[in-house]
PDB file of C-alpha atoms in Angstrom:
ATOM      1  CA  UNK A  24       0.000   0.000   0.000  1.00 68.00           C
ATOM      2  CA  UNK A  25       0.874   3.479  -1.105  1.00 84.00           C
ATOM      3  CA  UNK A  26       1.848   5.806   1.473  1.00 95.00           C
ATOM      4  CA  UNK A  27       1.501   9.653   1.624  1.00 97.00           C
ATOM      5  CA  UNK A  28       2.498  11.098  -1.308  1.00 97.00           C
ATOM      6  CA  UNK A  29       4.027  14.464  -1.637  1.00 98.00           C
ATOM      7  CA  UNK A  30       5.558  16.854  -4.098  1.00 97.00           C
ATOM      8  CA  UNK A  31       7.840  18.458  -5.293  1.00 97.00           C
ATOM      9  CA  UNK A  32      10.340  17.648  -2.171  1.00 96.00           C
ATOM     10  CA  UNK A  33      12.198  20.614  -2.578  1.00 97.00           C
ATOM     11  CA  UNK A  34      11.510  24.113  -3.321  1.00 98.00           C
ATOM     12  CA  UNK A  35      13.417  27.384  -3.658  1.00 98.00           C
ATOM     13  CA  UNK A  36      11.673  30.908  -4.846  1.00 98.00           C
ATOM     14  CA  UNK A  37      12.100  34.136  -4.115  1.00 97.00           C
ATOM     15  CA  UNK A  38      10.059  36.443  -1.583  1.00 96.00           C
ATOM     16  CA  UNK A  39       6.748  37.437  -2.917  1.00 97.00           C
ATOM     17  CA  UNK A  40       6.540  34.771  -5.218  1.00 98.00           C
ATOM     18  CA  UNK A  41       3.791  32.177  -5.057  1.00 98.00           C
ATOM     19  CA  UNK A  42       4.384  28.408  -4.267  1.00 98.00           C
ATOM     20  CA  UNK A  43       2.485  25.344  -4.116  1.00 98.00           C
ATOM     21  CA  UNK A  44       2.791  22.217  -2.383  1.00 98.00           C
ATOM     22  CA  UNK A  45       0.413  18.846  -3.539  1.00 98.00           C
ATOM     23  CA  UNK A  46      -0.460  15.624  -0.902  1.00 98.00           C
ATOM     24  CA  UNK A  47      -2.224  12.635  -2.237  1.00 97.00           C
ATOM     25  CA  UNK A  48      -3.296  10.962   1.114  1.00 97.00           C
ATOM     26  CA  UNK A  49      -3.429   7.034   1.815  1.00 95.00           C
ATOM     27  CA  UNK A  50      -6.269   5.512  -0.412  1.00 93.00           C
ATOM     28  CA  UNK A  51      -9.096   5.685   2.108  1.00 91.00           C
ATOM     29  CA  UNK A  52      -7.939   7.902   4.376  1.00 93.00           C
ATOM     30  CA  UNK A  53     -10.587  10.822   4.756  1.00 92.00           C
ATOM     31  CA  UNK A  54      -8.218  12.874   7.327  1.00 94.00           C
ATOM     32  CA  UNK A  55      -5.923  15.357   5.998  1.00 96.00           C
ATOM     33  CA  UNK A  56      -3.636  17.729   7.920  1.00 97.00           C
ATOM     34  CA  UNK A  57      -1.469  19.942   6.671  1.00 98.00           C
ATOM     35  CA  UNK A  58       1.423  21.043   9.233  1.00 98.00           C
ATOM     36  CA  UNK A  59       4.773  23.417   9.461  1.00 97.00           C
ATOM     37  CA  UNK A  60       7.981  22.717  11.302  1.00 98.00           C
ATOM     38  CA  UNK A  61      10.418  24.936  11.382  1.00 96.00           C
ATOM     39  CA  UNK A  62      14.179  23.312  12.047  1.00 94.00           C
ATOM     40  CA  UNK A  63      14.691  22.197  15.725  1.00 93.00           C
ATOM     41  CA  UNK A  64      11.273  22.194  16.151  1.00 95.00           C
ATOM     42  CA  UNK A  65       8.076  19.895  16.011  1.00 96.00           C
ATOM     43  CA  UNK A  66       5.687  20.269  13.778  1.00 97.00           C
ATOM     44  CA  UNK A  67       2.644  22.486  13.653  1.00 97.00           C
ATOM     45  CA  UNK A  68      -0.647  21.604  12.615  1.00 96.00           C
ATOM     46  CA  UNK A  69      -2.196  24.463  10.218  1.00 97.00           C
ATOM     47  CA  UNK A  70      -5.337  22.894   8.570  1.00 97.00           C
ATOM     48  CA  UNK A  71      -7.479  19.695   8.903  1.00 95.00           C
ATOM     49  CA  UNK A  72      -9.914  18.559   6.322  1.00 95.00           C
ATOM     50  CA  UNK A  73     -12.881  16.055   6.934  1.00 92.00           C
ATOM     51  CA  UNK A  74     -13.561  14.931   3.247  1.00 92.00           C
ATOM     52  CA  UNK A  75     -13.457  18.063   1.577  1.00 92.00           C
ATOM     53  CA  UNK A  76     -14.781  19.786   4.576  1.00 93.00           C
ATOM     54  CA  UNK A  77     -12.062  21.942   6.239  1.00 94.00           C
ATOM     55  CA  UNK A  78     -12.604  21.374   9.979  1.00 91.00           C
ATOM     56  CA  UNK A  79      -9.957  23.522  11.925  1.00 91.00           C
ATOM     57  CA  UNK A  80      -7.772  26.316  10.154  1.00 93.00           C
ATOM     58  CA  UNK A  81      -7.764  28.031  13.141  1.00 91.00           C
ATOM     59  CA  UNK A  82      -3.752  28.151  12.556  1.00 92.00           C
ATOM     60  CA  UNK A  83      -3.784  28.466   8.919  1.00 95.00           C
ATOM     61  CA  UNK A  84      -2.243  32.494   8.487  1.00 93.00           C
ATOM     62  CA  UNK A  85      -5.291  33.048   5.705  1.00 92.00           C
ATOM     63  CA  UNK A  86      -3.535  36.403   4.822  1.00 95.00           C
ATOM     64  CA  UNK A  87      -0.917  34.252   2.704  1.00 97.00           C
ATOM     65  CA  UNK A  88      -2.063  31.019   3.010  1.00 97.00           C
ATOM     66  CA  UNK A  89      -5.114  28.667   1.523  1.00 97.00           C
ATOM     67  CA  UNK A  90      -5.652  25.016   1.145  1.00 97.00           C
ATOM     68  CA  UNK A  91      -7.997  22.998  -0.600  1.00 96.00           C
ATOM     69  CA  UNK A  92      -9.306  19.835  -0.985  1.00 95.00           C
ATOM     70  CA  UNK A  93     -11.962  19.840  -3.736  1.00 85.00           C
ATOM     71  CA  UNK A  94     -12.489  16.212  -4.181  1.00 88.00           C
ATOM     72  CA  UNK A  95     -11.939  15.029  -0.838  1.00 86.00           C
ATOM     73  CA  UNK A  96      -8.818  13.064  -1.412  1.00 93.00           C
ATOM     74  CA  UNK A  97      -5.424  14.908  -2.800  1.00 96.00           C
ATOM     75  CA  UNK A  98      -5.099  18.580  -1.375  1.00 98.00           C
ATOM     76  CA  UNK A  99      -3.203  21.553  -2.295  1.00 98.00           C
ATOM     77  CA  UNK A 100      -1.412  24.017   0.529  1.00 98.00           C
ATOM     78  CA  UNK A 101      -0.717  27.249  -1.238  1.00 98.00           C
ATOM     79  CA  UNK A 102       1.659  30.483  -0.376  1.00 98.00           C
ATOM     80  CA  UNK A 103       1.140  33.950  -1.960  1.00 97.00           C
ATOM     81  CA  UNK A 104       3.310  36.025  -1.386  1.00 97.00           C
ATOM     82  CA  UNK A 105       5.918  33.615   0.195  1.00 97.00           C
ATOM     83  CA  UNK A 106       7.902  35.718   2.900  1.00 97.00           C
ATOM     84  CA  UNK A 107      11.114  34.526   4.193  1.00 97.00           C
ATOM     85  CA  UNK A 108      10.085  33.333   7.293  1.00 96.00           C
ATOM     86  CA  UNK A 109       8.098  30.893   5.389  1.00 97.00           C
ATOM     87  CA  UNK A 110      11.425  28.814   4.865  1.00 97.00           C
ATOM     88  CA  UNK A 111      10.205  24.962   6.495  1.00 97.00           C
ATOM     89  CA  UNK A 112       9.339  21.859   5.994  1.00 97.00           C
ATOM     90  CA  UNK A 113       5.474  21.404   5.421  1.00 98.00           C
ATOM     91  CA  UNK A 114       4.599  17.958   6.185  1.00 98.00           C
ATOM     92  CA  UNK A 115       1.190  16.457   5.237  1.00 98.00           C
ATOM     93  CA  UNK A 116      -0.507  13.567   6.661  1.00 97.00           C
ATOM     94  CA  UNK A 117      -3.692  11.438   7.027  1.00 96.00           C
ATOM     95  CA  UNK A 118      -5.699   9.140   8.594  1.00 95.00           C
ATOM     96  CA  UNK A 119      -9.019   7.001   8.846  1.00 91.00           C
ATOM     97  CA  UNK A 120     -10.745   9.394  10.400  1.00 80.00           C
ATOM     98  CA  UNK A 121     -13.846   7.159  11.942  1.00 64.00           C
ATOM     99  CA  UNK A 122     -14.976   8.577  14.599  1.00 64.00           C
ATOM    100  CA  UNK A 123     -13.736  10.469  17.237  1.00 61.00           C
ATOM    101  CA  UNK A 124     -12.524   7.479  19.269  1.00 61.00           C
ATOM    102  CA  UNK A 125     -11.408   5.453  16.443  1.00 63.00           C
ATOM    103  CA  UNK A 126      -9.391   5.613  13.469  1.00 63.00           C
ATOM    104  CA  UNK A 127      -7.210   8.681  14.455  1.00 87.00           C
ATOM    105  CA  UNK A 128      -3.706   7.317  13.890  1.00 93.00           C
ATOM    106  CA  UNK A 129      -2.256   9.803  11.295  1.00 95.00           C
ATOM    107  CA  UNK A 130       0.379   8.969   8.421  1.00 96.00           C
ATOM    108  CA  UNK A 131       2.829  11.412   7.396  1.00 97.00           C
ATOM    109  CA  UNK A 132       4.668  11.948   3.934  1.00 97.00           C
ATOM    110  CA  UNK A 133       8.237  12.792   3.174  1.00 96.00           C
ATOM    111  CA  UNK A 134       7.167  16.464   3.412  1.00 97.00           C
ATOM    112  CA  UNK A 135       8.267  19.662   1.117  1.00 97.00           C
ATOM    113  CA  UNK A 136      11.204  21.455   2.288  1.00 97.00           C
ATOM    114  CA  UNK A 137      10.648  25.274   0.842  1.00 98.00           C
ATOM    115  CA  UNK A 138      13.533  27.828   0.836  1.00 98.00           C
ATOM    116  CA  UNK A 139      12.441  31.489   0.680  1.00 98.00           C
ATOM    117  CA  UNK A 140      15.363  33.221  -0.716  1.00 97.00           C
TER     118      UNK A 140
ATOM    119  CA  UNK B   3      -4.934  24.452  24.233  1.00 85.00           C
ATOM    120  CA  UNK B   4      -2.803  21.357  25.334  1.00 88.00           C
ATOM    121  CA  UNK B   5       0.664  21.551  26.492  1.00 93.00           C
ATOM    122  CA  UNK B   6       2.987  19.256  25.661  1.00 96.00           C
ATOM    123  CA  UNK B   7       6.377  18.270  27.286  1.00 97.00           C
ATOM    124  CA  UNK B   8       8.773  15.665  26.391  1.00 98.00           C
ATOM    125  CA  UNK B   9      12.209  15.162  28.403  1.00 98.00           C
ATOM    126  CA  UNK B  10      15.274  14.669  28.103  1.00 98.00           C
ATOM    127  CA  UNK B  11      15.717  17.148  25.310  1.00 97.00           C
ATOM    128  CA  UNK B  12      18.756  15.610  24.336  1.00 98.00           C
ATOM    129  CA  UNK B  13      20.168  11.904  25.428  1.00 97.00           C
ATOM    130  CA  UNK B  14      23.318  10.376  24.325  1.00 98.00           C
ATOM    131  CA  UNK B  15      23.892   6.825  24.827  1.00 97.00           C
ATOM    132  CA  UNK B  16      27.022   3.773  24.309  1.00 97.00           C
ATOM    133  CA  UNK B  17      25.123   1.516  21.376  1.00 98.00           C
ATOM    134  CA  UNK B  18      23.421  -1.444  23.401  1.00 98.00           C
ATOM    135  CA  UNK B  19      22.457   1.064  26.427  1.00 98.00           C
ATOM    136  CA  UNK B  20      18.774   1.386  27.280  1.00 98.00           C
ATOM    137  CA  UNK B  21      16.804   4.151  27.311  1.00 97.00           C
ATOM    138  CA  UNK B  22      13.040   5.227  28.466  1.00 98.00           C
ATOM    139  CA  UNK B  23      11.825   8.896  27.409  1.00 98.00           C
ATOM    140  CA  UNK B  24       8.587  10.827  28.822  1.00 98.00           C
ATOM    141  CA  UNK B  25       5.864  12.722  27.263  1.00 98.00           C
ATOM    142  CA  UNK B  26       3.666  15.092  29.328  1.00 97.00           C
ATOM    143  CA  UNK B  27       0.304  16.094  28.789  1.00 96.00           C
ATOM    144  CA  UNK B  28      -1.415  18.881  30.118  1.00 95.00           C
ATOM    145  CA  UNK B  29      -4.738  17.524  29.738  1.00 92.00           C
ATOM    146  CA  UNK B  30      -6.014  13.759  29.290  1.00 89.00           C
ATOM    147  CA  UNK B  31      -5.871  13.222  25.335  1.00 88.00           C
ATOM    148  CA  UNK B  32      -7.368   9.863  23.503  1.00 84.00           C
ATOM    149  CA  UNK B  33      -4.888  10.321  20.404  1.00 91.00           C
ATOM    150  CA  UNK B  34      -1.087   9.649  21.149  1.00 95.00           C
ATOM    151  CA  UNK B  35       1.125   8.610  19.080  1.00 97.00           C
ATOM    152  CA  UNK B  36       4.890   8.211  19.123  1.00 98.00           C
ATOM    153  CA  UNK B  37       7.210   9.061  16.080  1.00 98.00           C
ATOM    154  CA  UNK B  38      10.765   8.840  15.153  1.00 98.00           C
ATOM    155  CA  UNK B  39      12.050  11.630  12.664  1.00 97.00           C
ATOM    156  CA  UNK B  40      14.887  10.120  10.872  1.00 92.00           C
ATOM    157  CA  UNK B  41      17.809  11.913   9.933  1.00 87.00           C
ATOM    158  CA  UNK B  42      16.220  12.231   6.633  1.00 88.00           C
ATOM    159  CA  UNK B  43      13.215  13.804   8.288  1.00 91.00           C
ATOM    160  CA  UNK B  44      10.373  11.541   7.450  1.00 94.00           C
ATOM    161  CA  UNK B  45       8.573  10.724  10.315  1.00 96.00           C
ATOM    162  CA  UNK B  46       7.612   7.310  11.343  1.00 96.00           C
ATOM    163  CA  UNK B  47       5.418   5.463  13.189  1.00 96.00           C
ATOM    164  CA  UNK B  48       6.288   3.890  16.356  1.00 97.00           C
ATOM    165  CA  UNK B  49       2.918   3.467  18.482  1.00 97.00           C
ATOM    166  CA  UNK B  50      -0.328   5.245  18.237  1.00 95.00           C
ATOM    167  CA  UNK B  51      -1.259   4.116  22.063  1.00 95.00           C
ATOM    168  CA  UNK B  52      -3.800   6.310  23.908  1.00 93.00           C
ATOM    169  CA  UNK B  53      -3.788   4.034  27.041  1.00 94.00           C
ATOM    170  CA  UNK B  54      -2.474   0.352  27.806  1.00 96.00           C
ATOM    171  CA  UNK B  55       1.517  -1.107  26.637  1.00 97.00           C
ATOM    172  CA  UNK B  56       2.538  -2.082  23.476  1.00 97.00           C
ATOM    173  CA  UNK B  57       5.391  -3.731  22.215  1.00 97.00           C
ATOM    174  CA  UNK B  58       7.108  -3.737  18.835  1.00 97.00           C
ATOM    175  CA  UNK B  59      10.688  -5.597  18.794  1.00 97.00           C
ATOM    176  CA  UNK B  60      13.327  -3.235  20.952  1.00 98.00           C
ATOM    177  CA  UNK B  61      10.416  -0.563  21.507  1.00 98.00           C
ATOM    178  CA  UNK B  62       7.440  -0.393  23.963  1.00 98.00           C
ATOM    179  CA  UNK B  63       5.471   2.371  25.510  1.00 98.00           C
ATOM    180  CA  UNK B  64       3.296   2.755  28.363  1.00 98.00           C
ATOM    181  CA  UNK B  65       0.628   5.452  28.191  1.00 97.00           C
ATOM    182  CA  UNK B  66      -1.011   5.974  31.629  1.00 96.00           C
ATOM    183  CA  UNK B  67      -3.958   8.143  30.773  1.00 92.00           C
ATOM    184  CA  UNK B  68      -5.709   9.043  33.777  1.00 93.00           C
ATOM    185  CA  UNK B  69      -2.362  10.728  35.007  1.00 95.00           C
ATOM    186  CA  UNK B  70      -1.642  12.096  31.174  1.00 96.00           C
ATOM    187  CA  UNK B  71       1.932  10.786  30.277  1.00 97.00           C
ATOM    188  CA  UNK B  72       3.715   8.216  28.177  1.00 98.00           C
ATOM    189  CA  UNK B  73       6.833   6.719  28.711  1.00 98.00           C
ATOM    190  CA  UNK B  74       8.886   5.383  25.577  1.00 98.00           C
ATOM    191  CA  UNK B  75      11.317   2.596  26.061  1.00 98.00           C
ATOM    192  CA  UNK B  76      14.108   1.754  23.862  1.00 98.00           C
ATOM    193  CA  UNK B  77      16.170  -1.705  24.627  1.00 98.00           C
ATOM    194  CA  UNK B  78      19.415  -3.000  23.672  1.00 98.00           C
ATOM    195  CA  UNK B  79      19.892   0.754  21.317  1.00 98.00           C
ATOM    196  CA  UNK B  80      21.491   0.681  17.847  1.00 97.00           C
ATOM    197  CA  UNK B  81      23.075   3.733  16.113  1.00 96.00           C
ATOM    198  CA  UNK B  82      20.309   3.320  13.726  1.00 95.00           C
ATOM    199  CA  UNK B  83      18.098   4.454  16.207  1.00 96.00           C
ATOM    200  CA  UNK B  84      19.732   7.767  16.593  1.00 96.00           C
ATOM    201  CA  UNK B  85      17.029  11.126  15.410  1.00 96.00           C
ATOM    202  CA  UNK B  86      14.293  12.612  17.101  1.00 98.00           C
ATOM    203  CA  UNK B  87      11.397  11.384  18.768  1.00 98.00           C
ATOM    204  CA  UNK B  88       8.038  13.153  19.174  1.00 98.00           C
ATOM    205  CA  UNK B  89       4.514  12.381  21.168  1.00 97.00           C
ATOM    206  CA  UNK B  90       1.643  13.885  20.100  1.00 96.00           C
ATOM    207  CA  UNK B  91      -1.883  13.923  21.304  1.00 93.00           C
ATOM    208  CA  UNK B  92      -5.461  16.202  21.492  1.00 89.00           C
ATOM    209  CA  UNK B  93      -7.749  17.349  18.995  1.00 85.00           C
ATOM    210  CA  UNK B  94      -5.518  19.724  17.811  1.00 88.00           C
ATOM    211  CA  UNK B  95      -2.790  17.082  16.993  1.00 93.00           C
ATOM    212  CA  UNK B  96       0.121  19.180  19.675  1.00 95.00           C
ATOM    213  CA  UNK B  97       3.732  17.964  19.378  1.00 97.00           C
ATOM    214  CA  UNK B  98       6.075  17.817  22.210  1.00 96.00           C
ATOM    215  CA  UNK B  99       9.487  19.636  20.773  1.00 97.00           C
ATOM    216  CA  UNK B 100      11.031  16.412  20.843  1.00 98.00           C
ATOM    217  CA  UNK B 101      13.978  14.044  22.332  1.00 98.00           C
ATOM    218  CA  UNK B 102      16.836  14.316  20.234  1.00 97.00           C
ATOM    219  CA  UNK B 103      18.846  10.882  20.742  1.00 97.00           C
ATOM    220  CA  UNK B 104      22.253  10.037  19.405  1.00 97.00           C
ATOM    221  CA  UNK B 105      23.347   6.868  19.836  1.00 97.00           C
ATOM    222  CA  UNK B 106      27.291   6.080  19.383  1.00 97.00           C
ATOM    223  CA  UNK B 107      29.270   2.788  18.092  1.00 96.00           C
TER     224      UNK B 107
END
């Protein structure tokens, strides 16, 4: 079985250009999360999407940032502009998503390492 | 929101040593998990173990829920266990900011 799938796995730009990073979750899986981490550091949890539905982005920066997940299975974590303090790692993972009690163990990918120069 | 606390922050041990690290929680949580970030940075599953023991080769961990921690034991270490580990828990998926273990030949 596939795991999380991410791309690209590296990325340099520019400050104030745009960027885009793309997760294809684990067939199934109706949990996504999108999260930061900065080096030395773990990570941070920006958005979680039920299906398509996203249910906390209570930590998502929406000045610069937006997400989606139109189909309810791959996603797409957008910057624009990217600033320099955007340079991380942005890590995406998944999981069954049950219930609240069940199903909650989350998979992570490889994870996009972004360099704002 | 949660709070969560792992210690030591750093822990260096002679290959074949054992080891047992500690994750705090601030509040009871029904979601932990253990991970190991390899030097690589991919981070993989060890245990997803919101109460009870579990075993898995030269790993186990003990969550004790109604007093909010986890304990993470590593037997019989091997350099190839060296990285960072991180527990995480709570609705809002909080990680600790790690144990960073190196583990020499």
């Amino acid at each position: 079985e596939a795991g999380v799938v991410q791309s690209p796995r590296y990325k340099i730009i520019e400050k104030k250009q745009p960027v885009a990073f793309w997760c294809n979750p684990i067939s199934g899986h109706n949990t996504l999360y999108w999260y930061l981490q900065n080096l030395g550091q773990g990570p941070e949890l920006l958005i979680r999407y039920e299906n398509e539905e996203a249910v906390d982005d209570s930590q998502l920066p929406k000045d610069r940032f937006s997400a989606e997940r139109l189909k309810g299975v791959d996603s797409t974590l957008k910057i624009q502009p990217a600033e320099l303090g955007d340079s991380a790692v942005y890590l995406c993972a998944s999981s069954l998503g049950v219930s609240e009690h069940s199903g909650n163990e989350q998979f992570f990918g490889p994870g996009t390492r972004l360099t704002v120069l | 929101g949660i709070q969560v606390e792992q210690s030591p922050p750093d822990l260096i041990l002679q290959e074949g040593a054992n080891s047992t690290l500690r994750c705090n929680f601030s509040d009871s949580v029904n979601n932990l998990q253990w991970f190991h970030q390899n030097p690589w940075g991919q981070l993989i599953n060890l245990f997803y173990i919101p109460s009870g023991t579990k075993q898995n080769g030269r790993l186990s961990a003990t969550t004790v829920a109604t007093e909010r921690y986890s304990l993470l034991y590593i037997s019989s270490s091997q350099t190839t266990d060296s990285g960072v580990y991180f527990c995480s828990g709570g609705f809002k998926t909080i990680f600790g900011a790690g144990t960073r273990l190196f583990v020499k030949a």
